[in-house]
Coordinates of C-alpha atoms in Angstrom, one line a residue:
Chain A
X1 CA 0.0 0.0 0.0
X2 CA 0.8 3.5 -0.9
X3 CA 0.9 6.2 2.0
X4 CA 0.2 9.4 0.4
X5 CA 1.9 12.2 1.6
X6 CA 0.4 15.4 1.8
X7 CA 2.9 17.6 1.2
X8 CA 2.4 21.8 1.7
X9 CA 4.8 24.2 -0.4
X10 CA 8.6 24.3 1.3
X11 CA 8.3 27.6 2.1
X12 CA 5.3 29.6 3.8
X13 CA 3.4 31.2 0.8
X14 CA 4.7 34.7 -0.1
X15 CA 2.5 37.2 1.2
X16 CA 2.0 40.8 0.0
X17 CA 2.4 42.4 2.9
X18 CA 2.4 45.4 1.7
X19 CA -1.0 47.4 0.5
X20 CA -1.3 47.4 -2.9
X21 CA 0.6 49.6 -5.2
X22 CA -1.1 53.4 -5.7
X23 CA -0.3 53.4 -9.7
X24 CA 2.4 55.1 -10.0
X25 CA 2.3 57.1 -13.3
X26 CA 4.8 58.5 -15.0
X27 CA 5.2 61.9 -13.5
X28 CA 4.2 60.9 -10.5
X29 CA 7.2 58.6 -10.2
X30 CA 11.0 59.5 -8.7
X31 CA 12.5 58.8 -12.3
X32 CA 9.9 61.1 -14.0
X33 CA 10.0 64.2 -11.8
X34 CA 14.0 63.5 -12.5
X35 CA 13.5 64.0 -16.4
X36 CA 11.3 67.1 -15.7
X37 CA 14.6 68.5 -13.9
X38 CA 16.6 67.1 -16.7
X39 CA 14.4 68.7 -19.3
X40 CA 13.9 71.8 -17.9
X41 CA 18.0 72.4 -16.9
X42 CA 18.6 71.4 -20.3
X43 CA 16.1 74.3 -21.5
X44 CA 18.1 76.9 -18.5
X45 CA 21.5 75.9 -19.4
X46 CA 21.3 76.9 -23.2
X47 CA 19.5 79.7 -22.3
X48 CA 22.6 80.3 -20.3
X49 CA 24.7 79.9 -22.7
X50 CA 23.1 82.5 -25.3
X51 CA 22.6 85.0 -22.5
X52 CA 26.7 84.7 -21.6
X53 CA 27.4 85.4 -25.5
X54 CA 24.9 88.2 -25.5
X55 CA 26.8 89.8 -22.4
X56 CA 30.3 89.8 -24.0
X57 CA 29.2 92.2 -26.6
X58 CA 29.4 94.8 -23.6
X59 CA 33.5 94.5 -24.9
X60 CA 32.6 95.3 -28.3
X61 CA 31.0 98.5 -27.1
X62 CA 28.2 100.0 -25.8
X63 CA 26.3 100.1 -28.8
X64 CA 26.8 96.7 -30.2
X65 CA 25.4 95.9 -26.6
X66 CA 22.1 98.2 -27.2
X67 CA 22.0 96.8 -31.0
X68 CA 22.0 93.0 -29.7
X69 CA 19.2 94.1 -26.6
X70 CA 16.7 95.4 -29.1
X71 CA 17.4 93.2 -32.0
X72 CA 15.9 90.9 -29.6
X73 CA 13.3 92.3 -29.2
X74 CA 12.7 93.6 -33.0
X75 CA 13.6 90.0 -34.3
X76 CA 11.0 88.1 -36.4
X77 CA 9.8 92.1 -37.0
X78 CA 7.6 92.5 -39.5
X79 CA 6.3 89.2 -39.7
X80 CA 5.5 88.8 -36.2
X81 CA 4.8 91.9 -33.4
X82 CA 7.7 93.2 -31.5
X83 CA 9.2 91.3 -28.7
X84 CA 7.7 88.2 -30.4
X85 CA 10.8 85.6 -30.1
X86 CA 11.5 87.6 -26.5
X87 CA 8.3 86.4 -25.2
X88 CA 8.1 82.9 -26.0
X89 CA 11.5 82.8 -24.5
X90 CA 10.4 84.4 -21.4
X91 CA 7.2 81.9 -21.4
X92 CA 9.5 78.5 -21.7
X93 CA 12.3 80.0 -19.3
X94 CA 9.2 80.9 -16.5
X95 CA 7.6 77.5 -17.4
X96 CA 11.3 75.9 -17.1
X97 CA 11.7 77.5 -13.9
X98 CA 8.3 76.4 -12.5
X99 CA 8.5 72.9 -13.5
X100 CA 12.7 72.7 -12.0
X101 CA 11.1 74.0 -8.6
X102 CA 8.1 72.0 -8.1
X103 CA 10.2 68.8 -9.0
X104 CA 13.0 69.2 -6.6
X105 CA 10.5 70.4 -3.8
X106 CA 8.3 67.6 -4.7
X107 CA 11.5 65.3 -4.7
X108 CA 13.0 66.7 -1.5
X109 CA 9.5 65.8 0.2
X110 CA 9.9 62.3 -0.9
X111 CA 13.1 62.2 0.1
X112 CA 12.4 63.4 4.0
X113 CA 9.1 61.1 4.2
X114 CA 12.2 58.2 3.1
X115 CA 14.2 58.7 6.3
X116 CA 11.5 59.9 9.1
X117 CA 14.5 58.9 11.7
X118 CA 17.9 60.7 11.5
X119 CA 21.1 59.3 12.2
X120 CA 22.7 60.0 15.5
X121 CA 26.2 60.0 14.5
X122 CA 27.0 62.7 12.1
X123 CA 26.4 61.3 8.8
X124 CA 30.1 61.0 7.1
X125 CA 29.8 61.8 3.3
X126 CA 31.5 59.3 1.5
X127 CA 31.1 60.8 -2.1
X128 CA 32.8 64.3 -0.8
X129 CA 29.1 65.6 -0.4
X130 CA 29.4 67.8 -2.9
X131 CA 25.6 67.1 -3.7
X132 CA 24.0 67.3 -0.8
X133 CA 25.3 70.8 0.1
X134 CA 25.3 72.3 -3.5
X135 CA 21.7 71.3 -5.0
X136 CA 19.1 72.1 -2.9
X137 CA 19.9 75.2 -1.0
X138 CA 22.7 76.1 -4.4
X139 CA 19.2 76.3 -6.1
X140 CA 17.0 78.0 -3.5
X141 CA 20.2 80.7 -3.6
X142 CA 20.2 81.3 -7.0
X143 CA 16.4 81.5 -7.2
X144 CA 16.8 84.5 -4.6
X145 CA 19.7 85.9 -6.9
X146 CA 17.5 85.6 -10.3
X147 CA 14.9 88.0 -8.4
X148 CA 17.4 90.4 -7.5
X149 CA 18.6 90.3 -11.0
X150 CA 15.5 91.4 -13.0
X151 CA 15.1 93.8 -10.8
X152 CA 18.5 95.4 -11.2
X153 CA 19.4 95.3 -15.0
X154 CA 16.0 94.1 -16.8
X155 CA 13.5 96.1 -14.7
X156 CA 16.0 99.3 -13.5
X157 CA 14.2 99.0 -10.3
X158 CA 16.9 98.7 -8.0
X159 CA 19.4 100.3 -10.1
X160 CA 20.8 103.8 -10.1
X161 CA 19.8 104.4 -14.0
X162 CA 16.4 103.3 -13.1
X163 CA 13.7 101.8 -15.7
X164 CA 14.2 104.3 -18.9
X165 CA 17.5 103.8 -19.7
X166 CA 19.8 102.2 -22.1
X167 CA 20.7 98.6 -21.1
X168 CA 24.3 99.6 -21.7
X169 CA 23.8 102.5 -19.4
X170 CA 22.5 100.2 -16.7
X171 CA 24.9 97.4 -16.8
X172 CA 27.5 99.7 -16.2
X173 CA 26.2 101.8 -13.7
X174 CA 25.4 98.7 -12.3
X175 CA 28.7 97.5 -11.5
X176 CA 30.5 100.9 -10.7
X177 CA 33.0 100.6 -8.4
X178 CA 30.9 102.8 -6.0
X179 CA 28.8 99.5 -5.8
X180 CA 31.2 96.9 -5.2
X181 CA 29.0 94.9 -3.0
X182 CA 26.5 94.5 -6.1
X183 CA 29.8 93.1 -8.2
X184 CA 30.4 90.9 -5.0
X185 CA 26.8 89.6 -5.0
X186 CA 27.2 88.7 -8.3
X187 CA 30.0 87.1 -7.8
X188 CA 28.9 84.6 -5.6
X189 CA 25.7 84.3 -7.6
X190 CA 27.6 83.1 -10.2
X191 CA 29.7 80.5 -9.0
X192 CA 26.5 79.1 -7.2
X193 CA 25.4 78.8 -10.6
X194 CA 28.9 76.9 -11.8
X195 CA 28.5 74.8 -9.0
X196 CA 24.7 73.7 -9.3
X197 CA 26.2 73.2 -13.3
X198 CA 28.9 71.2 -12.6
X199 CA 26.4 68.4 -10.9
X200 CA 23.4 69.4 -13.0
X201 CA 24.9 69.1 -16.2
X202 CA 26.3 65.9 -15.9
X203 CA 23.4 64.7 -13.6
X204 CA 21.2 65.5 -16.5
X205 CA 23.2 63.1 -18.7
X206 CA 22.6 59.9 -16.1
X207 CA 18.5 60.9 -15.8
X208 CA 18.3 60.6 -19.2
X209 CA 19.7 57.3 -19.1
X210 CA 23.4 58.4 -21.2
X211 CA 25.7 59.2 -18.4
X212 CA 29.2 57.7 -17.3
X213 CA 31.4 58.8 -15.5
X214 CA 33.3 60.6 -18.4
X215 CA 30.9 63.2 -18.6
X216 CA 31.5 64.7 -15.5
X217 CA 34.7 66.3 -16.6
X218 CA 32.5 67.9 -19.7
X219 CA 30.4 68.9 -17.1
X220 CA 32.8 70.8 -15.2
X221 CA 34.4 72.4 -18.0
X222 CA 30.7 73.9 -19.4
X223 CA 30.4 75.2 -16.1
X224 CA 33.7 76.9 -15.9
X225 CA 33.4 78.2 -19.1
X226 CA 30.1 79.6 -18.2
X227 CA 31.2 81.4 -14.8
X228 CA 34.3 83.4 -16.5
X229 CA 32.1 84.3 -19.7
X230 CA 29.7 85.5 -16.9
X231 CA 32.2 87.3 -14.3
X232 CA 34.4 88.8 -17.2
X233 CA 31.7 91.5 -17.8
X234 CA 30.9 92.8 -14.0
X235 CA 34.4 92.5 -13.0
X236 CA 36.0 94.5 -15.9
X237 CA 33.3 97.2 -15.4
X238 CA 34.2 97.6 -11.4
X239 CA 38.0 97.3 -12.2
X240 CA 37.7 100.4 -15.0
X241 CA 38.7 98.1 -18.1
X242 CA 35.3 98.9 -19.7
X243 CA 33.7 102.3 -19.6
Chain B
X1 CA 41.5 47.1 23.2
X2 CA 39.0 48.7 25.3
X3 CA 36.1 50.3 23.4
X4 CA 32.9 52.4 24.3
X5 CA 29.5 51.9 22.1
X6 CA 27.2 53.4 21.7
X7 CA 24.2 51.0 19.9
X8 CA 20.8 51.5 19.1
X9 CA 18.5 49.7 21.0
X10 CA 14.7 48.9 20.6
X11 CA 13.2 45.8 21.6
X12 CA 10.8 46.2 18.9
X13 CA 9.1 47.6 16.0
X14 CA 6.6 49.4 18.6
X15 CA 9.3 50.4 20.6
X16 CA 10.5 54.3 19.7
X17 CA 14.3 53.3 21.1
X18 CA 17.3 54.9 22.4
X19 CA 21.0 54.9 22.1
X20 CA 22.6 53.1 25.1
X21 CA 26.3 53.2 26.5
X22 CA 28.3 49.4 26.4
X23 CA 31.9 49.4 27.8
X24 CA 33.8 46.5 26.0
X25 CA 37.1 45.2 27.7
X26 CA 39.9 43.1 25.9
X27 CA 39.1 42.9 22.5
X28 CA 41.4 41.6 19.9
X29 CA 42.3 43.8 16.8
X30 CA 42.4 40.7 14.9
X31 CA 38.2 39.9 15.8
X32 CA 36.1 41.2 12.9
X33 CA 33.5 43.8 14.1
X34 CA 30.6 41.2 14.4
X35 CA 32.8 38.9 17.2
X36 CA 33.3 41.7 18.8
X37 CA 29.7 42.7 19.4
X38 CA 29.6 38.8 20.0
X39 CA 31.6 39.5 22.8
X40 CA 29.8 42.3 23.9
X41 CA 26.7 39.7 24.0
X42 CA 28.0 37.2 25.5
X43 CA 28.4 39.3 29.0
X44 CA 24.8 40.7 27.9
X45 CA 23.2 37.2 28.5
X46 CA 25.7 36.3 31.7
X47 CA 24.8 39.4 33.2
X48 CA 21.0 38.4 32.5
X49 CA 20.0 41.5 29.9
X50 CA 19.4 40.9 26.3
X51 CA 21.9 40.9 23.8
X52 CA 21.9 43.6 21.0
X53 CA 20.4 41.7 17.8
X54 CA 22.0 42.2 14.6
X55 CA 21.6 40.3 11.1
X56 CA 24.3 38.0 10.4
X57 CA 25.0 34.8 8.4
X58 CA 27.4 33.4 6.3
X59 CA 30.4 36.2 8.1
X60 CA 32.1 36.1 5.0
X61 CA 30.7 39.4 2.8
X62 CA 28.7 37.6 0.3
X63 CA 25.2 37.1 1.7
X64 CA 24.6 40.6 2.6
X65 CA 22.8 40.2 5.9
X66 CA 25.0 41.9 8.2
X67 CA 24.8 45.4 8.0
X68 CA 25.0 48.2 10.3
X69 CA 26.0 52.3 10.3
X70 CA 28.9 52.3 12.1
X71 CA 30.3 56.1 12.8
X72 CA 27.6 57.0 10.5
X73 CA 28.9 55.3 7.3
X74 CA 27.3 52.0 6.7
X75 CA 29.0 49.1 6.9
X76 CA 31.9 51.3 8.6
X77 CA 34.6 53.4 7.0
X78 CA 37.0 50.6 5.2
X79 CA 36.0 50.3 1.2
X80 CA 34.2 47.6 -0.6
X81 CA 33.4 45.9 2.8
X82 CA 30.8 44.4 4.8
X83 CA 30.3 44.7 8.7
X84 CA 31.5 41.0 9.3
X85 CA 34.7 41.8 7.2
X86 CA 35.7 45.1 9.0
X87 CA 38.0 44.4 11.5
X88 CA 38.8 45.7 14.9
X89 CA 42.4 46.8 14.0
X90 CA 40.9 49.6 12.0
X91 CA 39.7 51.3 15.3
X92 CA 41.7 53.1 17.9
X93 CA 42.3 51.7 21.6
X94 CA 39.8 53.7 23.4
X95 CA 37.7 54.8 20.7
X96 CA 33.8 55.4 20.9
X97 CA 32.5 53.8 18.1
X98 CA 28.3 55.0 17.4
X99 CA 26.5 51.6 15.7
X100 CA 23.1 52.3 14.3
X101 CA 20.4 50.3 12.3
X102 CA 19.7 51.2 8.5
X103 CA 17.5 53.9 8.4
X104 CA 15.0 54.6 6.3
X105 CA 11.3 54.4 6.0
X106 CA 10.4 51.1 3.6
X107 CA 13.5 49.1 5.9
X108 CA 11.3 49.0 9.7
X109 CA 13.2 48.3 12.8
X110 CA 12.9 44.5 13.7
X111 CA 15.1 45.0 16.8
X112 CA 18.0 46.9 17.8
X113 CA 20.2 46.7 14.6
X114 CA 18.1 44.3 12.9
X115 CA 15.5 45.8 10.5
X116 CA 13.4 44.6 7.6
X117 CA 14.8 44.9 4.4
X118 CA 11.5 43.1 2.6
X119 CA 10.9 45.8 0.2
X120 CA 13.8 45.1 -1.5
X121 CA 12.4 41.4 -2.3
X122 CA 9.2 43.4 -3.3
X123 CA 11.1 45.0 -5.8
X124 CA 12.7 41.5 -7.0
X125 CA 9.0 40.0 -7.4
X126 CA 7.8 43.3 -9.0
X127 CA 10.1 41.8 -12.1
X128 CA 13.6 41.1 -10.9
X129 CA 13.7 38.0 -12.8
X130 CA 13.6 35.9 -16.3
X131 CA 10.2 33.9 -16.6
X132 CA 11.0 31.8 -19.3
X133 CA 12.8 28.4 -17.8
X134 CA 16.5 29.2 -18.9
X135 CA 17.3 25.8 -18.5
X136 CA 21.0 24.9 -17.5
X137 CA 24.1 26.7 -18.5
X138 CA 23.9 26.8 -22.0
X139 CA 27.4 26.0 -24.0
X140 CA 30.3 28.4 -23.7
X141 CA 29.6 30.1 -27.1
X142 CA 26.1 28.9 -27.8
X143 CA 24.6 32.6 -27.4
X144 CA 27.6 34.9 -28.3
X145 CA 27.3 37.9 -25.6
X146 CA 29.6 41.1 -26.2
X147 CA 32.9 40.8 -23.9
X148 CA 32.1 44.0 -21.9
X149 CA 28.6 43.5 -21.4
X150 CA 29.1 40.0 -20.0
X151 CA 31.1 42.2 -17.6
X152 CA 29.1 44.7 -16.5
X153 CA 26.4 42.2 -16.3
X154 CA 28.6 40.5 -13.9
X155 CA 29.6 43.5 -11.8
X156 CA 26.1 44.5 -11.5
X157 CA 25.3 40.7 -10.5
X158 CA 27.8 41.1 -7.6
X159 CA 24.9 43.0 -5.7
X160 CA 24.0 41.1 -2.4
X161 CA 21.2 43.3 -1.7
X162 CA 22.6 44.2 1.7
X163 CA 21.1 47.7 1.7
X164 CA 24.0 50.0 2.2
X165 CA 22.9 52.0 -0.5
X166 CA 20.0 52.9 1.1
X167 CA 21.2 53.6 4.2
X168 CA 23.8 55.2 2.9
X169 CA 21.7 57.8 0.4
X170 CA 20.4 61.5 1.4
X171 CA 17.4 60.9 0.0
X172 CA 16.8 57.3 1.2
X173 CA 16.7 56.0 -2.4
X174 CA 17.1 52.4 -3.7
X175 CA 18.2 53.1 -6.9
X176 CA 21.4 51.5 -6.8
X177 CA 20.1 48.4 -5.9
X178 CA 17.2 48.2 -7.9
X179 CA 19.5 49.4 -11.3
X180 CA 22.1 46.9 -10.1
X181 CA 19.0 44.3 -10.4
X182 CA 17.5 45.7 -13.7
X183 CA 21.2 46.1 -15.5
X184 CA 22.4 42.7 -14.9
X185 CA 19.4 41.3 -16.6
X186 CA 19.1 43.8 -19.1
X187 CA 22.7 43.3 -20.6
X188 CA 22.0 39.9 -21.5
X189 CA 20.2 37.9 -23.9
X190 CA 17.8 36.0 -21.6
X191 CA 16.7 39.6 -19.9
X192 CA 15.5 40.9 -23.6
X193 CA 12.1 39.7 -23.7
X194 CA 11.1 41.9 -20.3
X195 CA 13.6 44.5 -20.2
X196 CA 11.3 47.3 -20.3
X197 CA 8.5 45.9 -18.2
X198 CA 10.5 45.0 -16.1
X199 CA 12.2 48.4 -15.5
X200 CA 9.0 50.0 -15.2
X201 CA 7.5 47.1 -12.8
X202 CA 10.5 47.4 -10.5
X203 CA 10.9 51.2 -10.9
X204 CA 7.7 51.7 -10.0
X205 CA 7.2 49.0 -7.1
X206 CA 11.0 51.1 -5.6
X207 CA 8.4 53.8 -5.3
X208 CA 5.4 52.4 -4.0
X209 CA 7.8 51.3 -1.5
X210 CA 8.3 54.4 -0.5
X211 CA 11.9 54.7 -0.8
X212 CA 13.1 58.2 -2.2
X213 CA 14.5 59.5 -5.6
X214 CA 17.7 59.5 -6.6
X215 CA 19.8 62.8 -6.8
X216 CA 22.7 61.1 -8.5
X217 CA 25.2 62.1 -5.6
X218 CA 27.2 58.6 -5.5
X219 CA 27.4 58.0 -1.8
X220 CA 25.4 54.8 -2.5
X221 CA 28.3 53.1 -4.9
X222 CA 31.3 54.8 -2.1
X223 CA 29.8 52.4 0.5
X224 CA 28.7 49.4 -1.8
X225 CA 30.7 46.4 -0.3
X226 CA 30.6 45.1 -4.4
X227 CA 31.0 48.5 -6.0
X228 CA 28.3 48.9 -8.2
X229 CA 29.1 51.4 -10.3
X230 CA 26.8 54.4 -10.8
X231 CA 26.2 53.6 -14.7
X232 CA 23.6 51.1 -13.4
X233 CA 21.6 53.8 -12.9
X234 CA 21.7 55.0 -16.0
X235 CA 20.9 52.0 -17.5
X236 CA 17.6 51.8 -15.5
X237 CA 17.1 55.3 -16.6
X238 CA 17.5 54.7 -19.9
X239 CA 15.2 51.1 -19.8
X240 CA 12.6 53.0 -17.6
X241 CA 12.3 55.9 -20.3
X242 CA 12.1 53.6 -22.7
X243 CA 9.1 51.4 -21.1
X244 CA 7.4 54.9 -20.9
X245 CA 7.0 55.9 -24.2

């Protein structure tokens, strides 16, 4: 005679212990608010990079500076009403900024709800900790800095050539040396901005699924290149080399 | 040596827990870190209190149970190294050494330094695997596979899902782990037919978990005991964006 054997499973069924999934949708995930940033840094950085060119005209001379200001806002003129291209640019750059914001914010609350308990011992950065210092309050910095800025040399408000002036005529009696401390704030504005590049730039690379580790060099050298093309101008005006 | 601790204890998931002082006498700089907290328990259970749990198994940094933030880096400062394979001759006579449980909101507090890593198997089921039977190794060059891929495959295999990564992350994210999972399957020919499913099944499931996102800032790979490199990430990146489109 046969015995059967009832025989269970080896192991105790698997159990979902955990509620079931909310669907997670695309931009709703950690990887998609990532691309957002990616997306929209992209957008900032070559906005950057045009707006860095457009300031070195200030060495050509004051009028090639004036020339380049309105042609931007004549170009496209007659086909399309003036300040056309200037507007659309402003729309993406405010959408850009919006979008950058509200996915680091939404990524930093994630982040907090991911560690409700701190560590006791002072957490010892073991990738320099570059990141952790630089991003978050690098970004809330240069937000602050970006206010300041349209209201010094796009809207006059703060500075001493006031609203109806020559851009030219602003940027330069911006940076007198009588207002070193505006040069200085730039200064540090700046390289806040290199800094936040140098990680962005390269961090933008690996969201989008194409970094390595050689990139971060590149990285480093955009941003350096974007901090002296953005210093030269300020800096010669307080020292006297431009007029 | 004579050491002070200070370890987290909490004798269980209710419990909210405290850091509590041990003095340890005599300890040998050639004992790895885990005999020494064996030590420590030893006198625990002679002296009638209960000893400090802590995960541990084969003591020889390949199944990725023992883990611990010791001085607040996990798995302690030495590179490329798990808890049981740090040993005592990398601390200082005297020294006050601070030993704490991962920490993060998916990993719960079992007791004292143990805690419950499940939502990293989660992640596994969510599509860490090939469904089709892939029989037995198939002959050497059978499936021709690309020299460096086989490798990377391999180094991302090396993952023991110990958790380091996510202790170790600002943001409490398990990306590492999860593209360390994705990538080795991805790079090779029996992970084709569910590469992208499965990097938006597992991608998503790291998520519901509740672990955080990943800022790229590399202090998961710095305290990997196997290294994973940081390019797994991008891999998953690259297989999750290409799942969503």
């Amino acid at each position: 005679m046969t015995a059967t054997i009832e025989r269970g499973a080896a192991t105790e069924p698997v159990a979902s212990a955990a509620p079931p999934p909310r669907k997670v949708r695309f931009l709703t995930s950690s990887n998609g608010k990532k691309v957002v940033m990616a997306v929209t840094g992209a957008v900032m950085v070559l906005f950057l990079v045009g707006h860095m060119v457009g300031n070195l005209k200030i060495f050509i001379g004051k009028d090639s500076f004036n020339e380049y200001a309105h042609a931007l806002r004549t170009l496209l003129e007659p086909i399309a009403p003036y300040r056309t291209l200037l507007t659309l640019v402003e729309i993406v750059l405010v959408v850009s900024v919006g979008l950058h914001i509200w996915a680091a914010v939404s990524l930093s609350r994630q982040a907090r709800r991911a560690r409700p308990v701190k560590y006791v011992a002072r957490k010892k950065s073991q990738a320099s900790g570059y990141t952790t210092h630089i991003m978050r309050w690098g970004g809330v910095t240069i937000a602050l800095f970006v206010v300041w800025h349209l209201l010094d040399l796009t809207f006059g408000v703060v500075n001493p050539k006031g609203t109806n002036s020559l851009p030219a005529d602003r940027m330069i009696a911006g940076f007198d040396p009588s207002r070193w401390w505006v040069t200085i704030i730039y200064v540090v504005a700046v390289v806040m901005v290199g800094l936040h590049l140098r990680h962005g730039i390269w961090s933008m690379f690996q969201t989008v699924g194409r970094g390595t580790a050689r990139l971060r060099p590149v990285a480093a050298l955009v941003s350096a290149v974007l901090v002296i093309g953005f210093l030269a101008p300020p800096l010669a005006i307080t020292f006297g080399v431009v007029k | 040596m004579n050491l002070v601790l200070k370890i987290w204890r909490q004798s269980g998931p209710s419990d909210s827990g405290r850091m509590v002082k041990y003095h340890v006498k005599d300890v040998s700089p050639d004992m790895s870190f885990l005999e020494m907290l064996d030590v420590l328990n030893e006198r625990l259970i002679l002296e009638g209190d209960d000893p400090v749990a802590f995960d541990h198994d084969c003591r020889e940094g390949i199944c990725g149970m023992c883990g611990m933030v010791i001085n607040g880096v996990a798995h302690g400062e030495q590179v490329a190294t798990t808890t049981c394979q740090l040993h005592m001759r990398h601390f200082e006579d005297g020294a006050t050494i601070t030993i704490e449980p991962w920490r993060a909101a998916p990993f719960p507090v079992v007791k004292d330094l143990v805690v419950d890593r499940s939502a990293f198997d989660r992640i596994i089921q969510a599509g860490g695997f090939v469904s089709v039977p892939a029989g037995s190794a198939p002959d050497a060059h059978s499936i021709p596979v690309r020299k460096e891929d086989a490798d990377s495959a391999f180094d991302a295999a090396t993952c023991i899902g110990c958790g380091a990564c996510v202790a170790a992350c600002p943001n409490g994210s398990a990306s590492l782990f999860t593209a360390a999972k994705i990538t080795h399957l991805s790079l090779l020919p029996q992970g084709q037919p569910e590469r992208l499913s499965r990097a938006k099944a597992m991608v998503e499931q790291m998520d519901a978990e509740g672990f955080g996102g990943c800022t790229n800032t590399g202090e998961c790979t710095a305290v990997c005991p196997k290294g994973i490199p940081l390019d797994t990430i991008a891999q998953m990146n690259s297989d999750y964006l290409k799942a969503a489109k």
